[in-house]
Coordinates of N, CA and C in Angstrom, one line a residue:
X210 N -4.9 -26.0 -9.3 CA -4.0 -24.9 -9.2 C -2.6 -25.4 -9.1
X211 N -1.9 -25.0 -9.9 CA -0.7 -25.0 -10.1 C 0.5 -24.9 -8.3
X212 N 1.4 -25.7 -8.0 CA 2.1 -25.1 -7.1 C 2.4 -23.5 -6.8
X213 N 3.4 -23.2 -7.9 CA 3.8 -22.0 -7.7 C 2.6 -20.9 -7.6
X214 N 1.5 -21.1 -8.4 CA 0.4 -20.5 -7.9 C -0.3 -20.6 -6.6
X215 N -0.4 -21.4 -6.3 CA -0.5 -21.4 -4.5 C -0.2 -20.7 -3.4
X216 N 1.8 -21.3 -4.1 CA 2.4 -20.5 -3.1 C 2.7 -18.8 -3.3
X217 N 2.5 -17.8 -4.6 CA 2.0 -16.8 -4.6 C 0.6 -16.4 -3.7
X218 N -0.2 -17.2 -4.2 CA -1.7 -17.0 -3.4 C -1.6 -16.7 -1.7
X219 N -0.8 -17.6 -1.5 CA -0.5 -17.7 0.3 C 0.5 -16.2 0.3
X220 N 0.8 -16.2 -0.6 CA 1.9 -15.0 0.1 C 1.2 -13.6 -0.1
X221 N 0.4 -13.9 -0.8 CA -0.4 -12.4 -1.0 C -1.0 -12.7 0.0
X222 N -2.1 -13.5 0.2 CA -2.7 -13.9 1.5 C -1.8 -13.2 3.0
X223 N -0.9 -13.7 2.8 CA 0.0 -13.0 4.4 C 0.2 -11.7 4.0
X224 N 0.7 -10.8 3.1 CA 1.1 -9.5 2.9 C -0.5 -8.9 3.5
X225 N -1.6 -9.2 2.9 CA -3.0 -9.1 3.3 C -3.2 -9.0 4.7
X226 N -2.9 -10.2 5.0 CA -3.1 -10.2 6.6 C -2.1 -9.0 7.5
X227 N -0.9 -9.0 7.0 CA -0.2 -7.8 7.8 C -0.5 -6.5 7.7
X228 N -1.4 -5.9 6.4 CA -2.3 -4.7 6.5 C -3.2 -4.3 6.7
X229 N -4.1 -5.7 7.2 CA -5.2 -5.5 7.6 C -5.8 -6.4 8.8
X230 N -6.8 -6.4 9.4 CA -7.5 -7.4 10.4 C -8.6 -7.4 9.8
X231 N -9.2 -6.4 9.1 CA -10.5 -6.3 8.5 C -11.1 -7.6 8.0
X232 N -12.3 -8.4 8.5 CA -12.2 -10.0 7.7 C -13.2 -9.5 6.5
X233 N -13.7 -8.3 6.2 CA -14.6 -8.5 5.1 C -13.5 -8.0 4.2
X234 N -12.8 -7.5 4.2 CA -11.4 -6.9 3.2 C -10.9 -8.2 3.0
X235 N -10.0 -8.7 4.0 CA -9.8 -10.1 3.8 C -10.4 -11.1 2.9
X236 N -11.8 -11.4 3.1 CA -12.1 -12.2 2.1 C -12.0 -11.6 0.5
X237 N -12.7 -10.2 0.8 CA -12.8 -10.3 -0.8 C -11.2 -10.0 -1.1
X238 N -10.1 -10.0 -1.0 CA -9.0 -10.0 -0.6 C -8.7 -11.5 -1.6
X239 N -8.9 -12.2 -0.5 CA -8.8 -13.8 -1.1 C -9.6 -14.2 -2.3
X240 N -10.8 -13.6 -3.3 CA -11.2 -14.0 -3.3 C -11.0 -13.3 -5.3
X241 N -9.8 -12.1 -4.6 CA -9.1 -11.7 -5.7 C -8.0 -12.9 -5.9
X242 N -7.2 -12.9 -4.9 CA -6.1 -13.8 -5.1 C -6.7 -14.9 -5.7
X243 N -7.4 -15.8 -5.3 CA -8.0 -17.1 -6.0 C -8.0 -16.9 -7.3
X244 N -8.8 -16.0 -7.6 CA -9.6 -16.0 -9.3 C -9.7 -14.5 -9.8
X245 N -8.2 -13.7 -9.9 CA -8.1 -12.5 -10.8 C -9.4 -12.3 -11.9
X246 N -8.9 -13.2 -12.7 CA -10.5 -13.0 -13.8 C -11.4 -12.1 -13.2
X247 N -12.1 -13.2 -12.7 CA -13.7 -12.9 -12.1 C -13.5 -11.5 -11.0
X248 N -12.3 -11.3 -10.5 CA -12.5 -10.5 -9.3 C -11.9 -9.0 -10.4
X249 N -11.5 -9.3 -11.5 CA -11.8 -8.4 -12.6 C -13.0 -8.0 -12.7
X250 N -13.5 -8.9 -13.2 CA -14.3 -8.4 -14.1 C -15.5 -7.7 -13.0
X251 N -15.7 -8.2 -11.5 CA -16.7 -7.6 -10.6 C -16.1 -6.3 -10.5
X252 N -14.8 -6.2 -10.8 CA -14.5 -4.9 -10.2 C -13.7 -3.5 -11.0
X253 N -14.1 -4.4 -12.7 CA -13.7 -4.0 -13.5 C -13.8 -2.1 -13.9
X254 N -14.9 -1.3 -13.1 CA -14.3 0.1 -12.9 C -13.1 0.7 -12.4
X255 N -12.5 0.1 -11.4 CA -11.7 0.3 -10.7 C -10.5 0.0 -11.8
X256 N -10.3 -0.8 -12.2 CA -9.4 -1.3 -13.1 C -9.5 -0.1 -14.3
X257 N -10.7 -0.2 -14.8 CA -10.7 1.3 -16.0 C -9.8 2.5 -15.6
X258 N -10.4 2.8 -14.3 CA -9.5 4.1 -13.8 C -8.2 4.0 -14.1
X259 N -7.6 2.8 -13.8 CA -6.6 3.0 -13.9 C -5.4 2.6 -15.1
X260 N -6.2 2.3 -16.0 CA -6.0 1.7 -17.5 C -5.3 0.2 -17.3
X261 N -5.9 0.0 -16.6 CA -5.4 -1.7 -16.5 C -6.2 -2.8 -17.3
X262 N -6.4 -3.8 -18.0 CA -6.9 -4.7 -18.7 C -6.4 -5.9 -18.1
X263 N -7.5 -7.3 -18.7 CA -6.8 -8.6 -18.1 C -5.7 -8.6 -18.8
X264 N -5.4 -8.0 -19.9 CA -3.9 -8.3 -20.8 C -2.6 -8.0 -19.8
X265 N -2.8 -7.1 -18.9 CA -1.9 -6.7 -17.9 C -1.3 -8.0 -16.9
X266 N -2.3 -8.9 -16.8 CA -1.6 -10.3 -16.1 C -2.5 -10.2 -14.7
X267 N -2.3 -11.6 -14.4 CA -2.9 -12.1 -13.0 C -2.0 -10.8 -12.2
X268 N -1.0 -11.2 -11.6 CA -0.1 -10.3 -11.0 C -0.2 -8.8 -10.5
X269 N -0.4 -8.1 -12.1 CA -1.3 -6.7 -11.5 C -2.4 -6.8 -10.8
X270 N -3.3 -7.5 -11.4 CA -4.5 -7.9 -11.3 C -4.7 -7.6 -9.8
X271 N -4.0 -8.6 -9.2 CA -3.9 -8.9 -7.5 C -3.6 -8.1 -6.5
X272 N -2.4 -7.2 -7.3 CA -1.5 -6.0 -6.7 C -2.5 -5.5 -6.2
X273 N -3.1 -4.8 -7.7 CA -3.8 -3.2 -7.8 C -5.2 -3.8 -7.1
X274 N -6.2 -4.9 -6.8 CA -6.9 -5.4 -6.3 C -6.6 -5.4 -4.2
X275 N -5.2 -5.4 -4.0 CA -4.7 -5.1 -2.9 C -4.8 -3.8 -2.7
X276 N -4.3 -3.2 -3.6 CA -4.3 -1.6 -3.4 C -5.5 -1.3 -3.3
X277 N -6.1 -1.3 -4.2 CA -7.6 -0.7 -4.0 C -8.4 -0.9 -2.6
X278 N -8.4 -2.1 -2.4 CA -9.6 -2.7 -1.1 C -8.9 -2.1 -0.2
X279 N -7.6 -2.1 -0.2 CA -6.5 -1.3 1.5 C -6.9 0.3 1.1
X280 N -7.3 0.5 0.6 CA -7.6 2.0 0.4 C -9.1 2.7 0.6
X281 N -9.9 1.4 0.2 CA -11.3 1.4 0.4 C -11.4 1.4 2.0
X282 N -10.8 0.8 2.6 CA -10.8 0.0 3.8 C -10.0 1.5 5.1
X283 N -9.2 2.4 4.2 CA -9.1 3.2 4.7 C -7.5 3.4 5.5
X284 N -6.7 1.4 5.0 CA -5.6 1.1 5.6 C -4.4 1.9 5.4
X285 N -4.5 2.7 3.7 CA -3.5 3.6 3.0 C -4.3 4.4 2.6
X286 N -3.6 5.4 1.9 CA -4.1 6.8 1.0 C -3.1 6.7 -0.3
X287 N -3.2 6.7 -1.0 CA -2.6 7.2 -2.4 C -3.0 8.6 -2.7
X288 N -1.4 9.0 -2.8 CA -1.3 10.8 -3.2 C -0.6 10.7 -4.8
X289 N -1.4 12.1 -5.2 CA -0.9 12.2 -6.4 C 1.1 12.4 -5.9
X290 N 1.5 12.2 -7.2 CA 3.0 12.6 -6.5 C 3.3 14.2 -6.5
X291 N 2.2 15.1 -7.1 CA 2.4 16.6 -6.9 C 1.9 17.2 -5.6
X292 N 1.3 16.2 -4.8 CA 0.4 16.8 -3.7 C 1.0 17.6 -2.9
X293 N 0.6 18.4 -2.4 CA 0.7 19.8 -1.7 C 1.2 19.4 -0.2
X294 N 1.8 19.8 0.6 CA 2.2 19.4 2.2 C 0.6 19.2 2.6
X295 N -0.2 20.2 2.3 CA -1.1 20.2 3.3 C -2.0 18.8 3.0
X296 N -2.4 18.3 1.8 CA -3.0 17.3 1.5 C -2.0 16.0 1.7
X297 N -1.4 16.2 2.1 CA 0.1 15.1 2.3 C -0.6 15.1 4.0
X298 N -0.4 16.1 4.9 CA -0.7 16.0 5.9 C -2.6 15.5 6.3
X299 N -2.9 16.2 5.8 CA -4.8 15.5 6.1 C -4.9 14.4 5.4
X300 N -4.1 13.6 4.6 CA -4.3 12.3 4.3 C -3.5 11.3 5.3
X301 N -2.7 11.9 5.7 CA -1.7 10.6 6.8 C -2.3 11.3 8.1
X302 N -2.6 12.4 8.8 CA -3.4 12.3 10.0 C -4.3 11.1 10.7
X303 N -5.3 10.2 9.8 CA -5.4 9.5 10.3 C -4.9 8.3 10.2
X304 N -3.7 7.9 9.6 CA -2.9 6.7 9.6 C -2.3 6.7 10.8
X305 N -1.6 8.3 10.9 CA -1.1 8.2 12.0 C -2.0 8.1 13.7
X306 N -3.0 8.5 13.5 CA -3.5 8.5 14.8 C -4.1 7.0 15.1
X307 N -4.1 6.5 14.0 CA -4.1 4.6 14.4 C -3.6 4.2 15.1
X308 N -2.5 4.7 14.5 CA -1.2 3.6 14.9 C -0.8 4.5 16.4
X309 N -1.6 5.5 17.2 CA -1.0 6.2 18.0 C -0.1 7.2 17.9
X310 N 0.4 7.9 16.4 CA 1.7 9.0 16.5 C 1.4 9.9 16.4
X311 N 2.4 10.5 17.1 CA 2.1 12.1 16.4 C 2.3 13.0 15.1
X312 N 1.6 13.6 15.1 CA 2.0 14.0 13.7 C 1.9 15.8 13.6
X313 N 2.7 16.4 13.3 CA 2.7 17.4 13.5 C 3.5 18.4 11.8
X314 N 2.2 18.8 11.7 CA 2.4 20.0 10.2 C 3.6 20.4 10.3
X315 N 4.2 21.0 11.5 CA 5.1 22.3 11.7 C 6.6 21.1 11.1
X316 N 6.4 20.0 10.9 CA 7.9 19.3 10.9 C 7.5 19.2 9.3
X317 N 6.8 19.9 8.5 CA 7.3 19.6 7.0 C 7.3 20.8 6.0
X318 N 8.2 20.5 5.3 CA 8.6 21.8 4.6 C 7.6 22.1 3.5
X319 N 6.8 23.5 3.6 CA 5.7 23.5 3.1 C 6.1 23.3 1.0
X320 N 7.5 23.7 1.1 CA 7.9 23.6 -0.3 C 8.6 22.0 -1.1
X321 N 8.4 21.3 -0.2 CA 9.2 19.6 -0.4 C 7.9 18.8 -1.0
X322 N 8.7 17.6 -0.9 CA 7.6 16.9 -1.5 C 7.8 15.4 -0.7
X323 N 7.0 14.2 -1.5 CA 6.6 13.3 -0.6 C 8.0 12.6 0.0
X324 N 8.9 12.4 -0.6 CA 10.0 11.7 -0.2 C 10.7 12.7 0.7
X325 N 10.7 13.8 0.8 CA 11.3 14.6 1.3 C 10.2 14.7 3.3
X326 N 9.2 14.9 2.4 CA 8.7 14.8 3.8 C 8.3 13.3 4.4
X327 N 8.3 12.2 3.9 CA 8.8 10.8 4.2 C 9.7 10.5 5.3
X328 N 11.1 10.9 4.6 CA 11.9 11.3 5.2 C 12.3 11.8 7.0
X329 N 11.4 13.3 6.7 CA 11.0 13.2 8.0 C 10.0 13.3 8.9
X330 N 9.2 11.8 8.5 CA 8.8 11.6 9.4 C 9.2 10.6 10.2
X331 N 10.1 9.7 8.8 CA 11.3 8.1 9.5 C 11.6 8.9 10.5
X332 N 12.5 10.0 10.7 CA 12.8 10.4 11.8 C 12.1 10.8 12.9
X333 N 11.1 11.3 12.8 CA 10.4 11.5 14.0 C 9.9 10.4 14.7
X334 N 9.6 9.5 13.5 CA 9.3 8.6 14.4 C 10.0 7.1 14.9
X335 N 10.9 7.4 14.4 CA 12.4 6.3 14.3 C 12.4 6.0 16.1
X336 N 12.0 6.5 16.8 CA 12.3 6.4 18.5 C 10.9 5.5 18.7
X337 N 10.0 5.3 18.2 CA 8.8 4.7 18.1 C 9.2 3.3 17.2
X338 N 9.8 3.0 16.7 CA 9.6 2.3 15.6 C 9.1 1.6 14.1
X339 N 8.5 3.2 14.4 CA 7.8 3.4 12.8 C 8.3 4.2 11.6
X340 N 7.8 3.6 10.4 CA 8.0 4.7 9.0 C 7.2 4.9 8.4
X341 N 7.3 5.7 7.3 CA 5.9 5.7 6.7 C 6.5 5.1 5.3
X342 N 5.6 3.7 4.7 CA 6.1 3.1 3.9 C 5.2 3.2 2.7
X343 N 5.5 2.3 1.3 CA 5.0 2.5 0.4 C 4.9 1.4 -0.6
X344 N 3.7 1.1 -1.0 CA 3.8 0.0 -2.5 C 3.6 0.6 -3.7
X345 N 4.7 0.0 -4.5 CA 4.8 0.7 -6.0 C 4.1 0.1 -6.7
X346 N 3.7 0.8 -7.0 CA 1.8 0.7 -8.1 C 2.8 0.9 -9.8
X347 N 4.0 1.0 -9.5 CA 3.9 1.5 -11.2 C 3.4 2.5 -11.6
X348 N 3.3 3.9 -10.8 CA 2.5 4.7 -11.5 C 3.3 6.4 -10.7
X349 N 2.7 7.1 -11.3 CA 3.4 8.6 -11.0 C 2.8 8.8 -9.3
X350 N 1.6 7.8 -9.1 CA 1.4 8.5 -7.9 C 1.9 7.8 -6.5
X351 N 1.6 7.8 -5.0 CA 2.5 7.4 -4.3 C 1.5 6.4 -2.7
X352 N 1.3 5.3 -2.6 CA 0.7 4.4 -2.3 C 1.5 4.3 -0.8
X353 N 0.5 4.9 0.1 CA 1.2 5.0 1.8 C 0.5 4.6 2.8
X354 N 1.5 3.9 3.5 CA 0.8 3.5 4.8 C 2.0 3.8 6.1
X355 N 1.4 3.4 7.3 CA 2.3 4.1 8.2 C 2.4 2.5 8.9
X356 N 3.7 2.0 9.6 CA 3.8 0.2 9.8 C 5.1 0.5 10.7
X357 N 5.2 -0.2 11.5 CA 6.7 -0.5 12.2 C 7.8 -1.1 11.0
X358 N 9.1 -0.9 11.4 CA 10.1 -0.7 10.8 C 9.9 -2.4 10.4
X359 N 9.6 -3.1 11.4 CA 10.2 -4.8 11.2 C 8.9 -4.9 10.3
X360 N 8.0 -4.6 10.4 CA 6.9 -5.2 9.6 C 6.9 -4.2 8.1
X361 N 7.5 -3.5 8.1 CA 8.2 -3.2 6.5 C 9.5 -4.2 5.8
X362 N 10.1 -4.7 6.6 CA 10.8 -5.7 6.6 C 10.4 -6.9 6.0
X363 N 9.3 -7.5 6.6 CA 8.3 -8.7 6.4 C 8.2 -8.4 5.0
X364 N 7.2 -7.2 5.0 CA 7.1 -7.3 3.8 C 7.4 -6.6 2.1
X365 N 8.8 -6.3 2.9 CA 10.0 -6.3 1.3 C 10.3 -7.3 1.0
X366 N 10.4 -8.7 1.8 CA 10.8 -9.3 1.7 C 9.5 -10.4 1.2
X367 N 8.3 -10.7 1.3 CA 7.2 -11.4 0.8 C 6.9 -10.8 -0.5
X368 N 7.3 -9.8 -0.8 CA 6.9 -8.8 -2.0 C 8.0 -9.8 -2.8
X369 N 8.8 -9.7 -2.8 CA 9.8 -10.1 -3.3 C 9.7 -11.5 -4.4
X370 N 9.0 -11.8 -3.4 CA 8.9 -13.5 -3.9 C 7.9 -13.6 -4.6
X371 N 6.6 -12.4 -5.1 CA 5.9 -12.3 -5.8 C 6.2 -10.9 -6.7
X372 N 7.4 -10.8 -6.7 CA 7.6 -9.9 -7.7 C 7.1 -8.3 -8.0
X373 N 7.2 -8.2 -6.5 CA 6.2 -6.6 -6.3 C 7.5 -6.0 -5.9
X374 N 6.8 -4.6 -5.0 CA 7.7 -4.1 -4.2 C 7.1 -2.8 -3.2
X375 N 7.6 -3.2 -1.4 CA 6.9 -2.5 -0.9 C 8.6 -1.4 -0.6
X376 N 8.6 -0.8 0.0 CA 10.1 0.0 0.3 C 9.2 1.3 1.5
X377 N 10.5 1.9 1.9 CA 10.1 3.0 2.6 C 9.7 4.0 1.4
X378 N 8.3 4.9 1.7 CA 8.5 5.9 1.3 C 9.3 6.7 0.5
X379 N 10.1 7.2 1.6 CA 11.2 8.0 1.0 C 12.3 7.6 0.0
X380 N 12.0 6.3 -0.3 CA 13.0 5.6 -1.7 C 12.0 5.3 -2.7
X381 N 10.9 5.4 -2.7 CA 9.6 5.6 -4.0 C 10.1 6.8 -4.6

């Protein structure tokens, strides 16, 4: 394996570890990172869904292989980008009760949408030091997790270096 391929591998490897503790996510996790191909081709429905092919590159490969298992795993939710307040709200209820917050229906505008209600919840929970953040999939729909401010930080900046991108929420 190539250097720079390594040091991508390691860095996916850490973005991994900061969204999860899960070690059976984790492995199969790594085990995308290692060998896209094969972790294709085992998992190649998932990929259909989403019209992705090996022609797409290692790189997606790994992304959307991240995305998926953190979603399987229950660590984010992906909403369509038309979703409704109320499915906006019963999908982040239990992200939020993970992490301890509150979360409260009455703070979102039943007529807004995701960045709008993003928004505020940075604020609500800005005294906590949490946001609700987001990895861009490349796609119309909207890939969420709820993380302290610094550990959004970490990882805009690891994304970075593999050519992704994680951001708050409310800038998706």
């Amino acid at each position: 394996m190539r250097e720079d391929q390594t040091s991508e591998m390691e860095t996916y490897l850490e973005i991994a570890g900061i969204l999860t503790d899960d070690r059976e996510v984790l492995a199969r996790l790594k085990a995308c990172f290692e060998n896209p191909q094969r972790y294709f081709q085992e998992n190649e429905d998932r990929y259909d869904e989403r019209c992705i092919d090996l022609e797409d590159g290692q790189e997606t490969i790994r992304w959307i292989g991240l995305v998926d298992e953190l979603l399987e795993s229950k660590d984010l939710v992906e909403l369509d980008w038309q979703s409704d307040m109320e499915e906006f709200f019963y999908q982040l209820e239990p992200l939020a009760q993970k992490q301890g917050l509150h979360l409260n229906q009455a703070w979102l505008e039943e007529d807004g949408d995701i960045p709008l209600w993003a928004r505020t919840l940075d604020q609500k929970w800005q005294s906590q030091g949490f946001c609700l953040a987001a990895m861009d999939i490349d796609s119309d729909s909207y890939v969420l997790f709820i993380c302290q401010r610094a550990i959004l930080g970490e990882l805009v900046v690891l994304s970075k270096k593999i050519n992704q991108r994680f951001d708050y929420a409310k800038n998706m």
